[in-house]
mmCIF file of C-alpha atoms in Angstrom:
data_model
loop_
_atom_site.group_PDB
_atom_site.id
_atom_site.type_symbol
_atom_site.label_atom_id
_atom_site.label_comp_id
_atom_site.label_asym_id
_atom_site.label_seq_id
_atom_site.Cartn_x
_atom_site.Cartn_y
_atom_site.Cartn_z
ATOM 1 C CA ASP A 1 8.346 -12.597 0.576
ATOM 2 C CA ALA A 2 9.810 -9.756 1.928
ATOM 3 C CA GLY A 3 10.654 -10.282 5.724
ATOM 4 C CA ILE A 4 7.926 -8.621 7.449
ATOM 5 C CA THR A 5 5.969 -9.677 10.450
ATOM 6 C CA GLN A 6 2.933 -7.996 11.933
ATOM 7 C CA SER A 7 1.702 -8.589 15.075
ATOM 8 C CA PRO A 8 -0.887 -9.149 16.528
ATOM 9 C CA ARG A 9 -2.844 -10.380 13.258
ATOM 10 C CA HIS A 10 -6.145 -9.724 15.144
ATOM 11 C CA LYS A 11 -7.131 -7.817 18.164
ATOM 12 C CA VAL A 12 -10.367 -6.859 19.678
ATOM 13 C CA THR A 13 -10.424 -4.088 22.453
ATOM 14 C CA GLU A 14 -12.564 -1.527 24.089
ATOM 15 C CA THR A 15 -12.906 2.277 23.488
ATOM 16 C CA GLY A 16 -10.307 4.137 25.771
ATOM 17 C CA THR A 17 -7.736 1.419 26.089
ATOM 18 C CA PRO A 18 -4.049 1.677 24.627
ATOM 19 C CA VAL A 19 -3.304 -0.443 21.881
ATOM 20 C CA THR A 20 0.416 -1.125 20.272
ATOM 21 C CA LEU A 21 0.828 -2.725 17.028
ATOM 22 C CA ARG A 22 4.177 -4.049 15.967
ATOM 23 C CA CYS A 23 6.037 -4.397 12.702
ATOM 24 C CA HIS A 24 9.262 -6.475 12.516
ATOM 25 C CA GLN A 25 11.432 -6.765 9.345
ATOM 26 C CA THR A 26 14.269 -8.881 8.612
ATOM 27 C CA GLU A 27 15.609 -6.793 5.487
ATOM 28 C CA ASN A 28 17.406 -3.945 7.264
ATOM 29 C CA HIS A 29 15.599 -1.544 5.134
ATOM 30 C CA ARG A 30 15.842 2.059 6.286
ATOM 31 C CA TYR A 31 12.188 3.178 5.583
ATOM 32 C CA MET A 32 9.212 1.766 7.415
ATOM 33 C CA TYR A 33 5.538 3.017 7.104
ATOM 34 C CA TRP A 34 2.103 2.413 8.754
ATOM 35 C CA TYR A 35 -1.076 2.522 6.811
ATOM 36 C CA ARG A 36 -4.742 1.948 7.595
ATOM 37 C CA GLN A 37 -7.050 0.384 4.980
ATOM 38 C CA ASP A 38 -10.712 1.168 4.971
ATOM 39 C CA PRO A 39 -13.442 0.515 2.496
ATOM 40 C CA GLY A 40 -13.610 3.497 -0.048
ATOM 41 C CA HIS A 41 -10.276 4.988 1.030
ATOM 42 C CA GLY A 42 -7.693 2.720 -0.154
ATOM 43 C CA LEU A 43 -4.325 2.754 1.749
ATOM 44 C CA ARG A 44 -3.817 5.893 4.013
ATOM 45 C CA LEU A 45 -0.376 6.601 5.606
ATOM 46 C CA ILE A 46 -0.353 7.203 9.033
ATOM 47 C CA HIS A 47 3.140 7.645 10.156
ATOM 48 C CA TYR A 48 6.498 6.660 8.710
ATOM 49 C CA SER A 49 10.229 6.300 9.546
ATOM 50 C CA TYR A 50 13.335 7.034 7.603
ATOM 51 C CA GLY A 51 15.696 5.568 10.139
ATOM 52 C CA VAL A 52 15.952 4.761 13.933
ATOM 53 C CA LYS A 53 14.320 7.531 15.857
ATOM 54 C CA ASP A 54 13.355 9.374 12.745
ATOM 55 C CA THR A 55 9.676 9.654 12.181
ATOM 56 C CA ASP A 56 7.263 11.711 10.361
ATOM 57 C CA LYS A 57 3.381 12.182 10.027
ATOM 58 C CA GLY A 58 1.323 10.985 7.147
ATOM 59 C CA GLU A 59 -2.100 12.061 6.225
ATOM 60 C CA VAL A 60 -4.092 10.475 9.052
ATOM 61 C CA SER A 61 -1.730 10.509 12.085
ATOM 62 C CA ASP A 62 -4.140 12.110 14.546
ATOM 63 C CA GLY A 63 -4.644 9.878 17.587
ATOM 64 C CA TYR A 64 -1.558 7.629 16.562
ATOM 65 C CA SER A 65 1.975 7.752 17.898
ATOM 66 C CA VAL A 66 5.115 5.833 16.574
ATOM 67 C CA SER A 67 8.405 4.767 17.968
ATOM 68 C CA ARG A 68 11.437 3.250 16.234
ATOM 69 C CA SER A 69 14.233 2.308 18.614
ATOM 70 C CA LYS A 70 15.936 -0.082 16.380
ATOM 71 C CA THR A 71 16.173 -0.833 12.499
ATOM 72 C CA GLU A 72 13.814 -3.826 12.621
ATOM 73 C CA ASP A 73 10.972 -2.658 14.636
ATOM 74 C CA PHE A 74 8.396 -0.020 14.079
ATOM 75 C CA LEU A 75 5.628 0.379 16.658
ATOM 76 C CA LEU A 76 2.285 1.833 16.268
ATOM 77 C CA THR A 77 0.634 3.045 19.221
ATOM 78 C CA LEU A 78 -3.055 4.173 19.830
ATOM 79 C CA GLU A 79 -2.895 6.029 23.202
ATOM 80 C CA SER A 80 -6.679 5.809 23.643
ATOM 81 C CA ALA A 81 -8.577 3.805 21.157
ATOM 82 C CA THR A 82 -11.710 5.179 19.469
ATOM 83 C CA SER A 83 -14.143 3.357 17.413
ATOM 84 C CA SER A 84 -13.176 5.333 14.228
ATOM 85 C CA GLN A 85 -9.865 3.454 14.505
ATOM 86 C CA THR A 86 -11.302 0.096 13.707
ATOM 87 C CA SER A 87 -9.555 -0.587 10.654
ATOM 88 C CA VAL A 88 -6.910 -3.052 9.037
ATOM 89 C CA TYR A 89 -3.469 -1.856 9.631
ATOM 90 C CA PHE A 90 -0.720 -2.595 7.334
ATOM 91 C CA CYS A 91 3.012 -2.131 7.595
ATOM 92 C CA ALA A 92 5.600 -1.493 4.838
ATOM 93 C CA ILE A 93 9.114 -1.335 4.263
ATOM 94 C CA SER A 94 11.362 0.121 1.418
ATOM 95 C CA GLY A 95 15.130 0.523 0.685
ATOM 96 C CA PRO A 96 16.608 3.701 -0.433
ATOM 97 C CA GLY A 97 15.871 5.629 -3.482
ATOM 98 C CA ASN A 98 12.674 4.777 -5.432
ATOM 99 C CA GLN A 99 12.728 1.219 -4.360
ATOM 100 C CA PRO A 100 8.906 0.008 -4.172
ATOM 101 C CA GLN A 101 7.290 -0.776 -0.826
ATOM 102 C CA HIS A 102 6.532 -4.215 0.382
ATOM 103 C CA PHE A 103 4.041 -4.987 2.845
ATOM 104 C CA GLY A 104 3.091 -7.043 5.536
ATOM 105 C CA ASP A 105 -0.164 -9.065 6.162
ATOM 106 C CA GLY A 106 -1.880 -6.646 8.112
ATOM 107 C CA THR A 107 -3.355 -6.376 11.498
ATOM 108 C CA ARG A 108 -7.165 -6.510 11.659
ATOM 109 C CA LEU A 109 -8.297 -4.075 14.702
ATOM 110 C CA SER A 110 -11.738 -3.936 16.140
ATOM 111 C CA ILE A 111 -12.551 -1.284 18.691
ATOM 112 C CA LEU A 112 -15.914 -1.784 20.495
ATOM 113 C CA GLY B 1 -2.960 17.387 -2.385
ATOM 114 C CA GLN B 2 -1.980 14.740 -4.948
ATOM 115 C CA GLN B 3 -4.296 12.170 -5.621
ATOM 116 C CA LEU B 4 -4.627 8.996 -7.893
ATOM 117 C CA ASN B 5 -7.798 8.156 -9.526
ATOM 118 C CA GLN B 6 -8.147 4.447 -10.644
ATOM 119 C CA SER B 7 -10.717 3.424 -12.950
ATOM 120 C CA PRO B 8 -12.801 1.424 -13.347
ATOM 121 C CA GLN B 9 -13.739 1.111 -9.597
ATOM 122 C CA SER B 10 -14.776 -2.573 -10.346
ATOM 123 C CA MET B 11 -15.419 -4.764 -13.253
ATOM 124 C CA PHE B 12 -16.714 -8.301 -13.794
ATOM 125 C CA ILE B 13 -15.254 -10.065 -16.642
ATOM 126 C CA GLN B 14 -15.290 -13.501 -18.155
ATOM 127 C CA GLU B 15 -12.350 -15.915 -17.840
ATOM 128 C CA GLY B 16 -10.006 -15.730 -20.828
ATOM 129 C CA GLU B 17 -10.895 -12.037 -21.388
ATOM 130 C CA ASP B 18 -8.280 -9.342 -21.463
ATOM 131 C CA VAL B 19 -8.608 -6.533 -18.657
ATOM 132 C CA SER B 20 -7.480 -2.985 -18.807
ATOM 133 C CA MET B 21 -7.359 -0.399 -16.001
ATOM 134 C CA ASN B 22 -5.722 2.982 -15.515
ATOM 135 C CA CYS B 23 -4.442 5.365 -12.925
ATOM 136 C CA THR B 24 -4.087 9.109 -13.354
ATOM 137 C CA SER B 25 -2.802 11.766 -11.441
ATOM 138 C CA SER B 26 -3.004 15.674 -11.741
ATOM 139 C CA SER B 27 0.679 15.571 -10.794
ATOM 140 C CA ILE B 28 3.811 14.161 -12.364
ATOM 141 C CA PHE B 29 5.370 11.093 -10.929
ATOM 142 C CA ASN B 30 8.755 9.605 -11.358
ATOM 143 C CA THR B 31 7.676 6.054 -10.175
ATOM 144 C CA TRP B 32 4.720 4.082 -10.903
ATOM 145 C CA LEU B 33 4.027 0.897 -8.825
ATOM 146 C CA TRP B 34 1.107 -1.498 -9.353
ATOM 147 C CA TYR B 35 0.020 -3.795 -6.448
ATOM 148 C CA LYS B 36 -2.482 -6.633 -6.411
ATOM 149 C CA GLN B 37 -4.265 -7.406 -2.914
ATOM 150 C CA ASP B 38 -5.912 -10.765 -2.152
ATOM 151 C CA PRO B 39 -8.556 -10.889 0.573
ATOM 152 C CA GLY B 40 -7.011 -10.962 4.203
ATOM 153 C CA GLU B 41 -3.385 -10.199 2.689
ATOM 154 C CA GLY B 42 -1.334 -7.292 2.336
ATOM 155 C CA PRO B 43 -0.634 -5.823 -1.192
ATOM 156 C CA VAL B 44 1.915 -7.572 -3.103
ATOM 157 C CA LEU B 45 4.156 -5.742 -5.860
ATOM 158 C CA LEU B 46 3.278 -6.795 -9.290
ATOM 159 C CA ILE B 47 5.126 -4.230 -11.522
ATOM 160 C CA ALA B 48 7.267 -1.100 -10.838
ATOM 161 C CA LEU B 49 7.702 1.649 -13.679
ATOM 162 C CA TYR B 50 10.613 4.233 -13.275
ATOM 163 C CA LYS B 51 10.834 5.892 -16.795
ATOM 164 C CA ALA B 52 8.208 7.761 -19.067
ATOM 165 C CA GLY B 53 6.953 5.355 -21.985
ATOM 166 C CA GLU B 54 8.201 2.405 -19.944
ATOM 167 C CA LEU B 55 6.446 -1.023 -20.937
ATOM 168 C CA THR B 56 7.017 -3.757 -18.411
ATOM 169 C CA SER B 57 5.619 -7.264 -18.388
ATOM 170 C CA ASN B 58 5.264 -9.649 -15.579
ATOM 171 C CA GLY B 59 3.860 -13.173 -17.053
ATOM 172 C CA ARG B 60 0.216 -12.130 -18.383
ATOM 173 C CA LEU B 61 0.429 -8.514 -16.838
ATOM 174 C CA THR B 62 2.085 -5.639 -18.720
ATOM 175 C CA ALA B 63 2.026 -1.978 -17.482
ATOM 176 C CA GLN B 64 3.025 1.160 -18.976
ATOM 177 C CA PHE B 65 4.243 4.374 -17.656
ATOM 178 C CA GLY B 66 2.462 7.208 -19.459
ATOM 179 C CA ILE B 67 4.365 9.789 -21.482
ATOM 180 C CA THR B 68 2.977 12.679 -19.773
ATOM 181 C CA ARG B 69 4.040 10.845 -16.427
ATOM 182 C CA LYS B 70 0.621 11.743 -15.024
ATOM 183 C CA ASP B 71 -0.762 8.305 -15.938
ATOM 184 C CA SER B 72 -0.102 4.698 -16.011
ATOM 185 C CA PHE B 73 -1.961 1.638 -17.364
ATOM 186 C CA LEU B 74 -2.079 -2.168 -16.475
ATOM 187 C CA ASN B 75 -3.274 -4.655 -18.779
ATOM 188 C CA ILE B 76 -4.058 -8.568 -17.800
ATOM 189 C CA SER B 77 -4.310 -11.008 -20.758
ATOM 190 C CA ALA B 78 -6.495 -14.168 -20.773
ATOM 191 C CA SER B 79 -7.552 -13.564 -17.339
ATOM 192 C CA ILE B 80 -7.908 -16.547 -14.855
ATOM 193 C CA PRO B 81 -10.017 -17.019 -11.777
ATOM 194 C CA SER B 82 -7.146 -16.187 -9.710
ATOM 195 C CA ASP B 83 -6.684 -12.837 -10.985
ATOM 196 C CA VAL B 84 -9.811 -11.868 -8.729
ATOM 197 C CA GLY B 85 -8.618 -9.190 -6.210
ATOM 198 C CA ILE B 86 -8.026 -5.613 -5.851
ATOM 199 C CA TYR B 87 -5.411 -3.674 -7.717
ATOM 200 C CA PHE B 88 -3.917 -0.737 -6.622
ATOM 201 C CA CYS B 89 -1.542 1.807 -8.375
ATOM 202 C CA ALA B 90 0.692 3.839 -6.304
ATOM 203 C CA GLY B 91 3.492 6.599 -6.530
ATOM 204 C CA PRO B 92 5.887 8.687 -4.268
ATOM 205 C CA LEU B 93 5.036 12.114 -3.488
ATOM 206 C CA SER B 94 7.677 14.436 -5.048
ATOM 207 C CA GLY B 95 10.571 15.102 -2.846
ATOM 208 C CA THR B 96 9.574 12.697 -0.424
ATOM 209 C CA TYR B 97 9.715 9.062 0.621
ATOM 210 C CA LYS B 98 5.845 8.939 1.120
ATOM 211 C CA TYR B 99 3.619 6.988 -1.499
ATOM 212 C CA ILE B 100 0.100 7.587 -2.037
ATOM 213 C CA PHE B 101 -2.135 4.697 -3.204
ATOM 214 C CA GLY B 102 -5.255 4.973 -5.772
ATOM 215 C CA THR B 103 -8.480 3.563 -4.422
ATOM 216 C CA GLY B 104 -8.304 0.489 -6.223
ATOM 217 C CA THR B 105 -9.953 -1.588 -9.089
ATOM 218 C CA ARG B 106 -11.806 -4.538 -7.942
ATOM 219 C CA LEU B 107 -11.776 -7.457 -10.339
ATOM 220 C CA LYS B 108 -14.254 -10.291 -10.358
ATOM 221 C CA VAL B 109 -13.504 -13.219 -13.013
ATOM 222 C CA LEU B 110 -16.617 -15.337 -14.007
ATOM 223 C CA ALA B 111 -15.526 -18.736 -14.750
#
C-alpha cells in the first residue's frame, strides 16, 4: 500500500464552521492531489500541489483552499463549510512523469 | 473540456462470466489508468498503460490502450464475487499533471 494517511476519516460539522482535512504521505512524492467524490460525478479535482508551497486549482476549487508547507503534508481547508461540500474527499499522490496516482482511504465529511 | 465516458454505467453478471468495459475520450491521451474502488475505500490502481496498442494483464484483468489513443478497454475473465465494485478509467490532461476520471462502471456479480 502507498503510504498515504488521511485524517480525520469521518467528520460531521455545521454550516459556517471551518474544516481542515489532512493528507500525510511517507513516499516523498512531489505531487499531491485533493479530490471530492459525489454520486454521478466520479472523482473531481479540487486542488493539487507540484511541490512545497506550489499549488494550483482544479475544476471544483471554489470554497476550498490548500497549503503545503512540507513535502509530506497537504492540507485542504473549507473556510466556511456549506452543505454542498458534504462529500467524500480523497487525497492522492504521484511521482514525476506519468507515474500513476495512488489514493488514500478518504474522509467522509457531512455538513449539516 | 476533456471528458472521459465510460460504458456501461453498471452491469450485473453471473459468476464465471467474462466482463468488458470501455472508456472513450474526445482527446488523445498518452497514458491510461484503470482503478477499482471497493465500498468505503479509495480507488486502487489495477493497470497502467503507456503506449498505443499496448495490452497489459494483471491476473484475470486485461487492459488495452486503443490504437487511436482516444479509448481504452478493460476485460475481466471468469468473474468472481470479489470483483464487485466500481471501475474507473483515468488519464492525464495534456501538458499537465492533472488527471481526469471517468464516472465509473459499477459491477455487480451474481453468485
